[in-house]
Structures are given as C-alpha cells and as structure tokens.
Amino acid sequence: MADPLRQHIEKIVPLTDAEFASVASLFTTKKLRKHQFLVQEGETVAHECYVLKGCLRAYHLDNAGKEHILQFAMEDWWITDFQAYFQQTPATVYVDCLQDCELLCLTLENREKLCAEMHKMEHFFRMKLTAGFVALQQRVLSSLNSTIQQRYEQLLASYPQLFQRVPKQLIAAYLGVSRETLSRLAK
Amino acid sequence: MADPLRQHIEKIVPLTDAEFASVASLFTTKKLRKHQFLVQEGETVAHECYVLKGCLRAYHLDNAGKEHILQFAMEDWWITDFQAYFQQTPATVYVDCLQDCELLCLTLENREKLCAEMHKMEHFFRMKLTAGFVALQQRVLSSLNSTIQQRYEQLLASYPQLFQRVPKQLIAAYLGVSRETLSRLAK
DNA sequence: CGCGCGATTGAGTAATTTCAAATCTAGTGG
DNA sequence: CCACTAGATTTGAAATTACTCAATCGCGCG
C-alpha cells in the first residue's frame, strides 16, 4: 500500500519497515476544515505538518489589515510557522486551510529525537532544508531581478495545480502585488 | 588559541581535538584580493566558503546589466552560489570580494563525507540550514510587508558593521531599490 | 590640483496602488 | 430550472511612489 509519508522520506533515504514504523509512530494526524486555522498569531507552535490532503497557506497580517502570503502548501509539502516552531517563540503568522485538510503532525521534540536517534532521519531533514534554503534564495532573487509578469509566469509554470485551487487574489498576495495589478497583467 | 572555525562549530556541537582536526583537514584556505571573484556565472562551483576575514557579496547580473545582491558575507559567515553548489549546476550568480579576504573552503564531496561519517557534523549543518531557512523566510516576509524605509532600518539595526564596510549603493542593490531612492529615504 | 568614486538632488516619466464601481461565477434554496 | 447571493475578478481614473536620466556635490588619494 502507498504511504505518502514513507514515499516522501524514501525519495531521500531508504527505510526498513521497522524504521518507518518508529518514524511514523511519532506523528499525529489532524483533520481541519476549510477556513480553520492550524496556527494563529501569538500562539506557541507545537507542530510542523506534512500535508496528506488539502491546501493551506501561511500569511502575515500587517497593521493595515493586508495579508501577505509567505507560503502555500499542498499534498507532499510541509507547513507551519517555521520561525516560531524552530525557535519556540510566539507565532508571527497565521496558517489556515484553503480546503479541507488531512495532516501528519510532528512536534519539535519528536523531530529532534528522530534526528538524534536515527542518523538517516537527520540526513533526511538536512536534505529537505537544503532544498528549502535554495528555493527561498531563488524566491528572493526572483523578487529582486524579475518583473511581476515574469514571476507570475514562473509560478504558473512551476505549480499549475496551485492556480486551480486558490483564488488569484491569493496569488497576488504571494507575489506581493495588488489583485488589480495582477488581474491587469494576466490580461 | 582561538580557531574561528572551531568556535563557530562548537556554538552548536562540542568537538574533541581529534574530531576537530579531522574536520579541519577537509578545508582548504584561499586568499583573495578586493574585486577578485570567488564564483563567476556559468562556472561549476567547487566550494562553499567560511569567511575568516573580509567581506563578500553574491549577486546576479540581469539583462539590463543591473546587479541584484542576494547575500553579503563577513567574518563567521558562509558564502557561495548555494544553488549551484548543492545541485552541482552552473553558477547563476557572481560572488566577489568587497575587501581582501581569507576563506576556508569545503567541497560538496567533503561536506557529505563529513556528514556521513560524523553524525555530529550532520547535526551542525542541519542546525545552520535551519537558521538560514528561517532567516530567508523572514527576508521574504519583510519584502512583502515592510516599506523600504523599514527594511533599511532593520538592516542597519541588525548589521551595523555592514554599513561601515560597503557603499550604500550595494545596500540599495540588496534591498531592491535604486541608489537614488535609498539616498532620499536615508535623508 | 585633479581624478574617480560614491552620494545627493531635481525633474520628468513610468508603474503600481487605491478607491469605486461594474461584471462575472459558483453554489444555494425555492 | 431559475433567482439570489457571496465571493472573485475586472475595469476605470486619480493619486502615489519609485524609477530614470542628468547634473552636482563631497571626499580621499595619487
């Protein structure tokens, strides 16, 4: 049978059945409906979550009440307020569901336990972070050197599924332009 | 005696003398003068570098000939074209010296060897990546929700030494505004 | 002294935002 | 099946902001 988490991990490190069982035992499942919050500003953040099903976003609410989207997550992605999670500080962003979701949740304590006890899993998380780091650098770079038009097209080319699942105004809040401007660019 | 690299690593994991010796043996030193390149676009990237002395920047040159600065690095920081280094693809950015520099260089092969053979070092690199990931998310967020004025002030507050060492036009190229606009904001 | 680099200033231009209104779309209940 | 509604998208026009281009200023160094 296909276990998405196992497949996800085994893209990077092979696991025996026993190893995977002990990994999986540290996750808890969570189901949330559309519009429910996984994280709210000011809360402590207990988990990072692997998305089995659904679509979420992490966003910051500024003083003027505008939402700025830091990250989307769909199946096979991870999401939380990573700063608050890793540093165990109060959340500065909201994470909510854009669709009904099923998640696998891991506490920081269990994450560190996994890393300490299974070298393979520390390797896995390091590889995931490496990819995430590079992706974020590319995002910073594209915000510096690309037009909004180009960034819109790159996003569309990279994640076409995203455009089927979320309204365009959220794409605008991710790219950092007003929905009106995005609408005019998409022509 | 103070070995900066050892102190840097031991902020995260303690090492015996023998362990540090085997870590250190995998680094090579490199000295570069101001204006010399550590990485040029199109090259393969052999090393990531820990900065012992000096100041560097990683920047992208766009079609119009404008420079967009992805990262600065000073003493106790790491720099390279991380995408090209980790993925072993041709460099897309330039890295050059803003001052005379002394670097400790590590190949990807040796990095992976260290991680495979010393669990402690894989932990070290994972922790560094975690911090880097969070810092990049914060940079993305601040580019979405803060004015240039605020980002300038935050940068000044976080890295006052940077402003002593690099011309303001490079700060502008890092923040993503023209030097004229930055000059007007700094009042 | 004069050169070169960096920083500043001014004026005109281009792009994006804001605000308001109109239009479109999907889901709901009758 | 149709009307209604809420949310999403589009359009228009004015206001704001940053950009470009050009000129000037300031300063350290040969």
Tab-separated table of C-alpha atoms in Angstrom, chain B residues 86-184:
chain	number	residue	atom	x	y	z
B	86	PHE	CA	24.286	21.934	-3.736
B	87	GLN	CA	22.835	20.948	-7.084
B	88	GLN	CA	26.167	20.882	-8.932
B	89	THR	CA	24.825	23.019	-11.741
B	90	PRO	CA	26.457	26.017	-13.428
B	91	ALA	CA	26.578	29.145	-11.308
B	92	THR	CA	23.861	31.719	-11.923
B	93	VAL	CA	25.379	34.388	-9.721
B	94	TYR	CA	28.728	36.035	-9.164
B	95	VAL	CA	30.483	36.077	-5.810
B	96	ASP	CA	33.208	38.674	-5.433
B	97	CYS	CA	35.267	40.291	-2.713
B	98	LEU	CA	34.414	43.742	-1.415
B	99	GLN	CA	37.628	43.656	0.625
B	100	ASP	CA	40.701	41.429	0.770
B	101	CYS	CA	39.506	38.050	2.037
B	102	GLU	CA	40.679	34.888	3.748
B	103	LEU	CA	38.419	31.897	3.342
B	104	LEU	CA	38.161	28.276	4.421
B	105	CYS	CA	36.780	26.217	1.565
B	106	LEU	CA	34.885	22.939	1.639
B	107	THR	CA	33.934	20.813	-1.337
B	108	LEU	CA	30.494	19.247	-1.547
B	109	GLU	CA	32.125	15.829	-1.548
B	110	ASN	CA	33.932	16.558	1.695
B	111	ARG	CA	30.836	18.112	3.191
B	112	GLU	CA	28.838	14.972	2.507
B	113	LYS	CA	31.687	12.828	3.733
B	114	LEU	CA	31.757	14.749	6.997
B	115	CYS	CA	28.013	14.409	7.370
B	116	ALA	CA	28.076	10.699	6.645
B	117	GLU	CA	30.966	9.884	8.948
B	118	MET	CA	30.284	12.225	11.837
B	119	HIS	CA	26.699	12.425	12.942
B	120	LYS	CA	27.620	15.500	14.974
B	121	MET	CA	28.623	17.367	11.843
B	122	GLU	CA	25.424	16.464	10.042
B	123	HIS	CA	23.649	17.901	13.052
B	124	PHE	CA	25.767	21.022	12.834
B	125	PHE	CA	24.956	21.572	9.186
B	126	ARG	CA	21.274	20.879	9.768
B	127	MET	CA	21.198	23.499	12.501
B	128	LYS	CA	22.952	26.034	10.288
B	129	LEU	CA	20.493	25.356	7.481
B	130	THR	CA	17.559	25.678	9.859
B	131	ALA	CA	18.742	29.118	10.912
B	132	GLY	CA	19.407	30.077	7.310
B	133	PHE	CA	15.981	28.883	6.225
B	134	VAL	CA	14.245	30.896	8.919
B	135	ALA	CA	16.310	33.977	8.089
B	136	LEU	CA	15.387	33.707	4.421
B	137	GLN	CA	11.698	33.330	5.236
B	138	GLN	CA	11.964	36.480	7.306
B	139	ARG	CA	13.604	38.254	4.409
B	140	VAL	CA	10.827	37.184	2.052
B	141	LEU	CA	8.241	38.292	4.584
B	142	SER	CA	9.850	41.662	5.147
B	143	SER	CA	9.992	42.265	1.405
B	144	LEU	CA	6.243	41.629	1.309
B	145	ASN	CA	5.055	43.529	4.333
B	146	SER	CA	7.582	46.256	5.102
B	147	THR	CA	8.361	49.547	3.439
B	148	ILE	CA	11.837	50.099	2.075
B	149	GLN	CA	12.362	52.572	4.880
B	150	GLN	CA	11.593	49.913	7.482
B	151	ARG	CA	13.750	47.311	5.777
B	152	TYR	CA	16.623	49.760	5.622
B	153	GLU	CA	16.303	50.473	9.323
B	154	GLN	CA	16.050	46.791	10.223
B	155	LEU	CA	19.159	46.014	8.205
B	156	LEU	CA	21.021	48.877	9.824
B	157	ALA	CA	19.962	47.713	13.273
B	158	SER	CA	20.868	44.080	12.581
B	159	TYR	CA	24.172	44.575	10.794
B	160	PRO	CA	25.607	47.995	11.620
B	161	GLN	CA	29.102	46.752	10.710
B	162	LEU	CA	27.898	46.156	7.152
B	163	PHE	CA	27.215	49.869	6.674
B	164	GLN	CA	30.785	50.694	7.656
B	165	ARG	CA	32.207	48.342	5.076
B	166	VAL	CA	30.123	48.551	1.930
B	167	PRO	CA	28.929	51.539	-0.132
B	168	LYS	CA	25.274	52.421	0.200
B	169	GLN	CA	24.584	51.637	-3.439
B	170	LEU	CA	25.217	47.981	-2.601
B	171	ILE	CA	22.766	48.193	0.263
B	172	ALA	CA	20.287	49.513	-2.306
B	173	ALA	CA	21.022	46.563	-4.613
B	174	TYR	CA	20.384	44.239	-1.668
B	175	LEU	CA	17.117	45.875	-0.656
B	176	GLY	CA	15.920	46.097	-4.251
B	177	VAL	CA	15.680	49.838	-4.783
B	178	SER	CA	17.647	52.339	-6.814
B	179	ARG	CA	20.510	54.106	-5.068
B	180	GLU	CA	18.727	57.427	-5.604
B	181	THR	CA	15.631	56.237	-3.774
B	182	LEU	CA	17.718	54.849	-0.931
B	183	SER	CA	19.589	58.112	-0.658
B	184	ARG	CA	16.319	60.019	-0.375
